[in-house]
mmCIF file of C-alpha atoms in Angstrom:
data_model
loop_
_atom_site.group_PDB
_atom_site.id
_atom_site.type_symbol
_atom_site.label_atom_id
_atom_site.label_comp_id
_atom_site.label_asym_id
_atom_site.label_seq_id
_atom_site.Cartn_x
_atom_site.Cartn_y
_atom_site.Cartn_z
ATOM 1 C CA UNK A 315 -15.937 1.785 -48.844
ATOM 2 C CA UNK A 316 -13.746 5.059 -48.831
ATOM 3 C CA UNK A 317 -15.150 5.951 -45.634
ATOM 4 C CA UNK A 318 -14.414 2.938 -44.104
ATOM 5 C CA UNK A 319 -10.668 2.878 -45.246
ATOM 6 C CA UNK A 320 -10.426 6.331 -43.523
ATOM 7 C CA UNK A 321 -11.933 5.273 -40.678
ATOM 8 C CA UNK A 322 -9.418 2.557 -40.164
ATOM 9 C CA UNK A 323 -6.531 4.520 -40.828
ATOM 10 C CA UNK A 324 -7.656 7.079 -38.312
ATOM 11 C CA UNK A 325 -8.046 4.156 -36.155
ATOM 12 C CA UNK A 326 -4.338 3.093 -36.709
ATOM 13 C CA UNK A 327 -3.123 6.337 -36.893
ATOM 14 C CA UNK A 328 -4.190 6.514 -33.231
ATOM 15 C CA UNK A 329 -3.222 3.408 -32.096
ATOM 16 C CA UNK A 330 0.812 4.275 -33.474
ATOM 17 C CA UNK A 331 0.228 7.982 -31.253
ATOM 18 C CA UNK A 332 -0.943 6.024 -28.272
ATOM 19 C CA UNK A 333 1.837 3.754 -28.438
ATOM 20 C CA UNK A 334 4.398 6.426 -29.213
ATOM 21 C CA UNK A 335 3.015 8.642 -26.190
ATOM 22 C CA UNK A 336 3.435 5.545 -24.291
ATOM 23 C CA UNK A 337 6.931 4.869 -24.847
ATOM 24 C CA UNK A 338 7.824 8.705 -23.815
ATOM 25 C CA UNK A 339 6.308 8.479 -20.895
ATOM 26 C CA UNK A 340 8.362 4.932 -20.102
ATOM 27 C CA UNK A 341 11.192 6.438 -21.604
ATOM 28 C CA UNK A 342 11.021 9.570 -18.983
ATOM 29 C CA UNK A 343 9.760 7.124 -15.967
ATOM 30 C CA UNK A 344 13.161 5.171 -16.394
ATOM 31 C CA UNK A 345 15.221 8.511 -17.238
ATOM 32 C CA UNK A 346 13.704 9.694 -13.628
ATOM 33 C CA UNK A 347 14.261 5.759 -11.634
ATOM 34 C CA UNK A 348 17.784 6.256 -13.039
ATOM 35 C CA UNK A 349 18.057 9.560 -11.289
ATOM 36 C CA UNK A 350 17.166 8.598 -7.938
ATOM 37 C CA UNK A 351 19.046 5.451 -8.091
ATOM 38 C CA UNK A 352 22.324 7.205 -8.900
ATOM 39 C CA UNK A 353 21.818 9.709 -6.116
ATOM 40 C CA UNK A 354 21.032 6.476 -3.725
ATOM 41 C CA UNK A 355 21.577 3.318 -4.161
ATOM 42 C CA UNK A 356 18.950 0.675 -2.869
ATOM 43 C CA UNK A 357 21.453 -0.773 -0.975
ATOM 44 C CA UNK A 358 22.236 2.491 0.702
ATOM 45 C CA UNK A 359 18.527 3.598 0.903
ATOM 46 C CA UNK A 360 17.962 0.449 2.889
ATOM 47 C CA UNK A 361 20.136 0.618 4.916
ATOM 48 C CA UNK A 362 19.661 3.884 6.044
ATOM 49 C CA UNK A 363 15.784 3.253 6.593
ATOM 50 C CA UNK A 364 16.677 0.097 8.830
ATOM 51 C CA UNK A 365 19.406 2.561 10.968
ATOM 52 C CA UNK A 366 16.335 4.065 12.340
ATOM 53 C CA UNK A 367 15.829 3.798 16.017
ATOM 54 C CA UNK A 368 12.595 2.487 15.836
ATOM 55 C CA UNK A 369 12.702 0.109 13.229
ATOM 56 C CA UNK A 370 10.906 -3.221 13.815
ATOM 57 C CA UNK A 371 11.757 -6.416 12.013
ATOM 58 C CA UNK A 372 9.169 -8.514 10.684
ATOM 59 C CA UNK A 373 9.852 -11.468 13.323
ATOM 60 C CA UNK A 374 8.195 -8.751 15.636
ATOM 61 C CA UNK A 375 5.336 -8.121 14.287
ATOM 62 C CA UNK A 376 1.817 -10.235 14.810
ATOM 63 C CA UNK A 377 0.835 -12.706 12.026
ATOM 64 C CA UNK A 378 -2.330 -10.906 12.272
ATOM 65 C CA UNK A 379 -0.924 -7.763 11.485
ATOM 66 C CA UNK A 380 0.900 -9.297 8.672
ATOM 67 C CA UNK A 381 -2.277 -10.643 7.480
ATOM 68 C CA UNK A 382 -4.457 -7.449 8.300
ATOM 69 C CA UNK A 383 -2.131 -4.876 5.785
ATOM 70 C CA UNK A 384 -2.070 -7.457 3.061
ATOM 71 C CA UNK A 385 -5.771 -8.026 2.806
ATOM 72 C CA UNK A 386 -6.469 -4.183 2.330
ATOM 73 C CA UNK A 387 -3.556 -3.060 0.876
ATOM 74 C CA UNK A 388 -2.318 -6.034 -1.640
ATOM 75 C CA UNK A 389 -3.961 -9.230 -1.519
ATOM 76 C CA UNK A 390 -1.743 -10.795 -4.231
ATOM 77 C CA UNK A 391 1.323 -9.404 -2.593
ATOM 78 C CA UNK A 392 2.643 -13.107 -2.296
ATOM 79 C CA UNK A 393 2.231 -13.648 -5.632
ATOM 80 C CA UNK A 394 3.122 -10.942 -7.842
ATOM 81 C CA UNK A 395 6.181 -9.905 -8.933
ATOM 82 C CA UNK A 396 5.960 -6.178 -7.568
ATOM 83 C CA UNK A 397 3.402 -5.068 -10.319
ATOM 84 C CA UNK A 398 -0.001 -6.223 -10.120
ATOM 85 C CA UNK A 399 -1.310 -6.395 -13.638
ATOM 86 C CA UNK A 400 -5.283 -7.264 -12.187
ATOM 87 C CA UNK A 401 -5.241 -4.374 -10.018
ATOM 88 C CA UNK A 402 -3.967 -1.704 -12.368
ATOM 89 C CA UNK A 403 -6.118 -2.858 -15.112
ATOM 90 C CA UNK A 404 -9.206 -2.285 -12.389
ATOM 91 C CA UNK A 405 -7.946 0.893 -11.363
ATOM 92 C CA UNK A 406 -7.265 2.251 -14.993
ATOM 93 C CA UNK A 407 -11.116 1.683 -15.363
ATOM 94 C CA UNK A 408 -12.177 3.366 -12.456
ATOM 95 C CA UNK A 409 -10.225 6.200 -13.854
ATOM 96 C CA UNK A 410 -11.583 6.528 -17.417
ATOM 97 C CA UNK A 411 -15.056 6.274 -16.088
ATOM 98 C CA UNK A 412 -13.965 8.867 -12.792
ATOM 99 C CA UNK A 413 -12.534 10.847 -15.321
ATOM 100 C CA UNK A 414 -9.640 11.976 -12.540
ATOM 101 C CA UNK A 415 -6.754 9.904 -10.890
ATOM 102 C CA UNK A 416 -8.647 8.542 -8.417
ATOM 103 C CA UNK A 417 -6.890 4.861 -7.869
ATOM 104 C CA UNK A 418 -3.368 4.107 -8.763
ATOM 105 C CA UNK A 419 -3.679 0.466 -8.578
ATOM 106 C CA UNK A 420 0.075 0.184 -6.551
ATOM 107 C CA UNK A 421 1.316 -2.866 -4.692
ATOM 108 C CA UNK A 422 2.664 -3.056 -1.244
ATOM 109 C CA UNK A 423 6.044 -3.329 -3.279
ATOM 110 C CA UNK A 424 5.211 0.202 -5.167
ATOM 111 C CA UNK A 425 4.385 1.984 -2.376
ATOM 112 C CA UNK A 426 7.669 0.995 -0.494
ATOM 113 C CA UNK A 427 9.689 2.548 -3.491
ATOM 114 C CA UNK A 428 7.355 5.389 -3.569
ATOM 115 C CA UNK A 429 8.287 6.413 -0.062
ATOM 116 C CA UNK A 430 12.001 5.801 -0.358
ATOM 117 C CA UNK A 431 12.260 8.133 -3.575
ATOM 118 C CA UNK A 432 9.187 9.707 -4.624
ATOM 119 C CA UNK A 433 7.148 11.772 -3.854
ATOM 120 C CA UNK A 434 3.276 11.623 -2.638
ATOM 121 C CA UNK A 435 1.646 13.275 -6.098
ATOM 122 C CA UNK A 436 -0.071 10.923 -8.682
ATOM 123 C CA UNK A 437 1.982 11.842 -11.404
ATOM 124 C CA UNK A 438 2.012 9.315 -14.377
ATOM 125 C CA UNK A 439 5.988 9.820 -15.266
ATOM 126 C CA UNK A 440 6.531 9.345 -11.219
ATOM 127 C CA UNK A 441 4.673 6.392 -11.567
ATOM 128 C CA UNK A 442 6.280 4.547 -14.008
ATOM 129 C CA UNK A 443 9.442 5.218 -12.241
ATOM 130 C CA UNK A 444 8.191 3.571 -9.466
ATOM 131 C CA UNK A 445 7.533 0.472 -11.024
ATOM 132 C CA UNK A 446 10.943 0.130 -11.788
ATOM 133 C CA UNK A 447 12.248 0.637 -8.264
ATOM 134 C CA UNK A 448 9.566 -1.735 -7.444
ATOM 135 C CA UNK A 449 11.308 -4.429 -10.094
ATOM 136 C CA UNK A 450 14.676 -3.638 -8.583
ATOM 137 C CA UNK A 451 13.473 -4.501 -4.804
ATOM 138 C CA UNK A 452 11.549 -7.838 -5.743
ATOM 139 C CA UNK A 453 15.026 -9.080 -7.382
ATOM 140 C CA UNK A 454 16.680 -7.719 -4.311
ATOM 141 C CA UNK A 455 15.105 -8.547 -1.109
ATOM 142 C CA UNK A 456 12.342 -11.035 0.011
ATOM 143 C CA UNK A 457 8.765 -10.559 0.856
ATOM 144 C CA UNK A 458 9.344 -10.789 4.372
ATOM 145 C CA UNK A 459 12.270 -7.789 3.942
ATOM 146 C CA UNK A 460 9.693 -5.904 1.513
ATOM 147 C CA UNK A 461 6.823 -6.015 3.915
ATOM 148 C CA UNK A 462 9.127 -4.658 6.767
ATOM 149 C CA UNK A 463 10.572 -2.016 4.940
ATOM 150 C CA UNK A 464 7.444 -0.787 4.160
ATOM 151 C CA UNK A 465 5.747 -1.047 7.231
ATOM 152 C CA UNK A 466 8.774 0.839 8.543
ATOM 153 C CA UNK A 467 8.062 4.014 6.370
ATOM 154 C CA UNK A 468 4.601 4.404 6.296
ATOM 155 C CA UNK A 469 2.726 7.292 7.729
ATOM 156 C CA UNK A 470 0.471 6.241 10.763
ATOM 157 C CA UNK A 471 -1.014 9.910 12.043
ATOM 158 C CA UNK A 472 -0.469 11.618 14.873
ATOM 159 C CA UNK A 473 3.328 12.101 13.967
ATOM 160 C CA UNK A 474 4.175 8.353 13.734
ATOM 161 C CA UNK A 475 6.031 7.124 10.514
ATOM 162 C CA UNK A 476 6.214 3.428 11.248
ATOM 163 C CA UNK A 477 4.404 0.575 12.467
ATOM 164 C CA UNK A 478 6.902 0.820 15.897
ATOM 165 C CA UNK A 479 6.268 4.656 17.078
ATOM 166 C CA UNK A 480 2.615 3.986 15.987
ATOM 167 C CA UNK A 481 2.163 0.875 18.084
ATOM 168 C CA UNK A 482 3.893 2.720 21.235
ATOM 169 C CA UNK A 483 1.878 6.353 20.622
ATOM 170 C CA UNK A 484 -1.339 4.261 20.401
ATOM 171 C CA UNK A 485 -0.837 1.394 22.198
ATOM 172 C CA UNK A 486 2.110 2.057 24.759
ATOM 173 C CA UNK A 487 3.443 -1.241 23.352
ATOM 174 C CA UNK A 488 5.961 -2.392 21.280
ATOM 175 C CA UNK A 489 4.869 -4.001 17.762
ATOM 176 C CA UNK A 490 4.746 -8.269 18.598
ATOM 177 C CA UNK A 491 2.341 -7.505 21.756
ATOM 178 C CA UNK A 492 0.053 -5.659 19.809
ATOM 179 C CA UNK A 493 -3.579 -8.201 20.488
ATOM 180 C CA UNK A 494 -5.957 -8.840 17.584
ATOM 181 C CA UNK A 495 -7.827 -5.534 18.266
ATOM 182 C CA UNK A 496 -4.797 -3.447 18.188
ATOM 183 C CA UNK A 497 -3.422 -5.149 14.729
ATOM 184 C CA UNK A 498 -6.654 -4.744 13.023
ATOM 185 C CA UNK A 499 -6.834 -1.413 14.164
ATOM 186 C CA UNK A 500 -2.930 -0.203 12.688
ATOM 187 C CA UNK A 501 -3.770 -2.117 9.888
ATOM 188 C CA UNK A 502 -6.301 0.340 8.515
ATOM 189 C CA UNK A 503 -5.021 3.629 9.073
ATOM 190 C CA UNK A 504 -1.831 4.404 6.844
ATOM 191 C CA UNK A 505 -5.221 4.433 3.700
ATOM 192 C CA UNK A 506 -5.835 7.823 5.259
ATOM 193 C CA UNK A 507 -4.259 9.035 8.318
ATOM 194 C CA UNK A 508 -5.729 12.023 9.333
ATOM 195 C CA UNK A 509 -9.699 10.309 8.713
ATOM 196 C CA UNK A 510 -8.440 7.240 10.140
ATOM 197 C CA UNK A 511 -6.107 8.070 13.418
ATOM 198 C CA UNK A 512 -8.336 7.147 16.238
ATOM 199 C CA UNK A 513 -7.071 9.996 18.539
ATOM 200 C CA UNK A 514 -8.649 12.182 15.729
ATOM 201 C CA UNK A 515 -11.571 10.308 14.463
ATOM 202 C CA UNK A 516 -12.631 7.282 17.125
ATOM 203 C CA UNK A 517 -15.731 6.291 14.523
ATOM 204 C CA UNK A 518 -14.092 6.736 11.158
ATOM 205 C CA UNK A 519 -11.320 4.437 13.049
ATOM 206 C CA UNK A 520 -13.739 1.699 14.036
ATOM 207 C CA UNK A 521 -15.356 1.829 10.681
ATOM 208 C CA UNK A 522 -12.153 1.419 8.880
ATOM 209 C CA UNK A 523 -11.024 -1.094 11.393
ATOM 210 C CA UNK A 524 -14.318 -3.297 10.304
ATOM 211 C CA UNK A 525 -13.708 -3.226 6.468
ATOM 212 C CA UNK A 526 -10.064 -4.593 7.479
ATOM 213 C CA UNK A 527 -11.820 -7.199 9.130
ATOM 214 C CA UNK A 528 -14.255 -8.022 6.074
ATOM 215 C CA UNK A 529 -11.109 -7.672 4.147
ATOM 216 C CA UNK A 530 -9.617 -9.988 6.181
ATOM 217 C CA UNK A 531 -11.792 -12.555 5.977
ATOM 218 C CA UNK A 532 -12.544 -12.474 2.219
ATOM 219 C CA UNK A 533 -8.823 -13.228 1.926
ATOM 220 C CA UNK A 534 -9.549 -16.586 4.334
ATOM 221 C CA UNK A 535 -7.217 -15.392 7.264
ATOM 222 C CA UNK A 536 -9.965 -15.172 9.339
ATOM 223 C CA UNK A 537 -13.332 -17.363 9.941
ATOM 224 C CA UNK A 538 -16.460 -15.997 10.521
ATOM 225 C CA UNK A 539 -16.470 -16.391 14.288
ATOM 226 C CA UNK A 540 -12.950 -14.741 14.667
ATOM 227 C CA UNK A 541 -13.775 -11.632 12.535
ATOM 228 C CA UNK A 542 -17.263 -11.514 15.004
ATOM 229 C CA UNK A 543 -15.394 -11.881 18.259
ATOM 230 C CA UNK A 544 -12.797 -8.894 16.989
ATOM 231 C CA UNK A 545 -15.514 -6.602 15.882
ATOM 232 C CA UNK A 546 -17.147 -7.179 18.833
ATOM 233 C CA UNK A 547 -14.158 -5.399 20.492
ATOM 234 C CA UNK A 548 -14.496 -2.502 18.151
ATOM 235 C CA UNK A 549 -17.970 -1.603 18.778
ATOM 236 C CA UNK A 550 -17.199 -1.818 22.606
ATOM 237 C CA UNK A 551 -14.508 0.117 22.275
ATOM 238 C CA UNK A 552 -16.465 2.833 20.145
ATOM 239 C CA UNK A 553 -18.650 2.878 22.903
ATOM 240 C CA UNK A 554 -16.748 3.920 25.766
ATOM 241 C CA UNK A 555 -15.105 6.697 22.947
ATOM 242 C CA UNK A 556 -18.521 8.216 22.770
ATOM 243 C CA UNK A 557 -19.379 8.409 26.572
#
């Protein structure tokens, strides 16, 4: 009996540092959000990201593109609210059981604020933060706007930071006449662009490219026959890289 009742308040004793520790770190992720705010307002962050001469709205971009980045990088992008609660709780998980930092869990939404004030280290303070700027631009700006701002500041390889400079360095095209093949193919890099660039890495490319694909089609924007008739084009296309 005693050694129960010590047991359980050890266990509560925990629970009260856990949820202490917890609150810092909040308090310190919203000290930090507050910070970069006050240096730059979202307004003003915006619009300097959409002065760029490159930018590309999201009228000019191909559905399938659209489609492509969502299925890898945030399949409930449409329907969360900036945070996605499933995802985190599956990449906490991995964590504890990785024992490292290995998956962050962040939503198309997060990784927009990341690159307009953060920083690219998985810091848990930096990460809370983020979710705040991430709250801030879902009661701002629409999904379309979100989607476009972040395809506009994402890293592509080769020296490209958006989807526009990477669609004319790869493609020697602008954005809305990138085909099937070519959407698929941006789609997938920006996970890991110096593996994935396919001026660097033609088969890691094509192998990314075809997870997009089954990504794709677990998310139902594409059949069975269109995903075959696209990867089709990828292992052609792999072949004449290794001749």
């Amino acid at each position: 009996m005693k050694i129960t009742k010590i047991l359980r308040n050890l266990l509560i004793l925990m629970m009260v540092v856990a949820i202490c520790s917890g609150g810092v770190v909040v308090g310190k992720g919203y000290a930090v959000y507050l910070a970069a705010i006050q240096e730059t307002s979202l307004s003003d962050m915006v619009a300097s990201i959409q002065s760029k001469e490159t930018y590309t709205e999201y009228e000019e971009l191909p559905e399938v593109y659209v489609q492509a980045v969502v299925s890898v990088e945030d399949k409930r992008f449409y329907r969360h609210m900036g945070v996605d609660v499933i995802a985190i709780g599956r990449a906490v998980l991995r964590d504890i059981q990785a024992g490292a930092f290995v998956e962050g869990g962040s939503t198309i939404t997060q990784q927009l604020a990341k690159n307009m004030y953060f920083g690219q280290e998985k810091e848990l303070i930096r990460k809370v933060a983020e979710v705040f700027v991430a709250l801030d631009l879902e009661r701002s700006y629409s999904k379309e706007d979100i989607f476009e701002l972040y395809v506009n500041t994402i890293y592509f390889g080769d020296g490209y930071y958006d989807v526009g400079s990477a669609s004319n360095g790869y493609f020697g095209k602008i954005p809305e006449e990138m085909t099937d093949y070519e959407s698929t193919l941006l789609a997938g890099i920006p996970n890991a662009p110096s593996r994935y660039a396919p001026t660097k890495n033609p088969d890691l490319a094509a192998k990314r490219q075809l997870q997009v694909l089954r990504r794709m089609k677990a998310c139902g924007y594409f059949s069975e026959e269109e995903a075959e008739t696209v990867a089709e084009t990828v292992e052609a296309q792999l072949l004449l890289f290794q001749q």
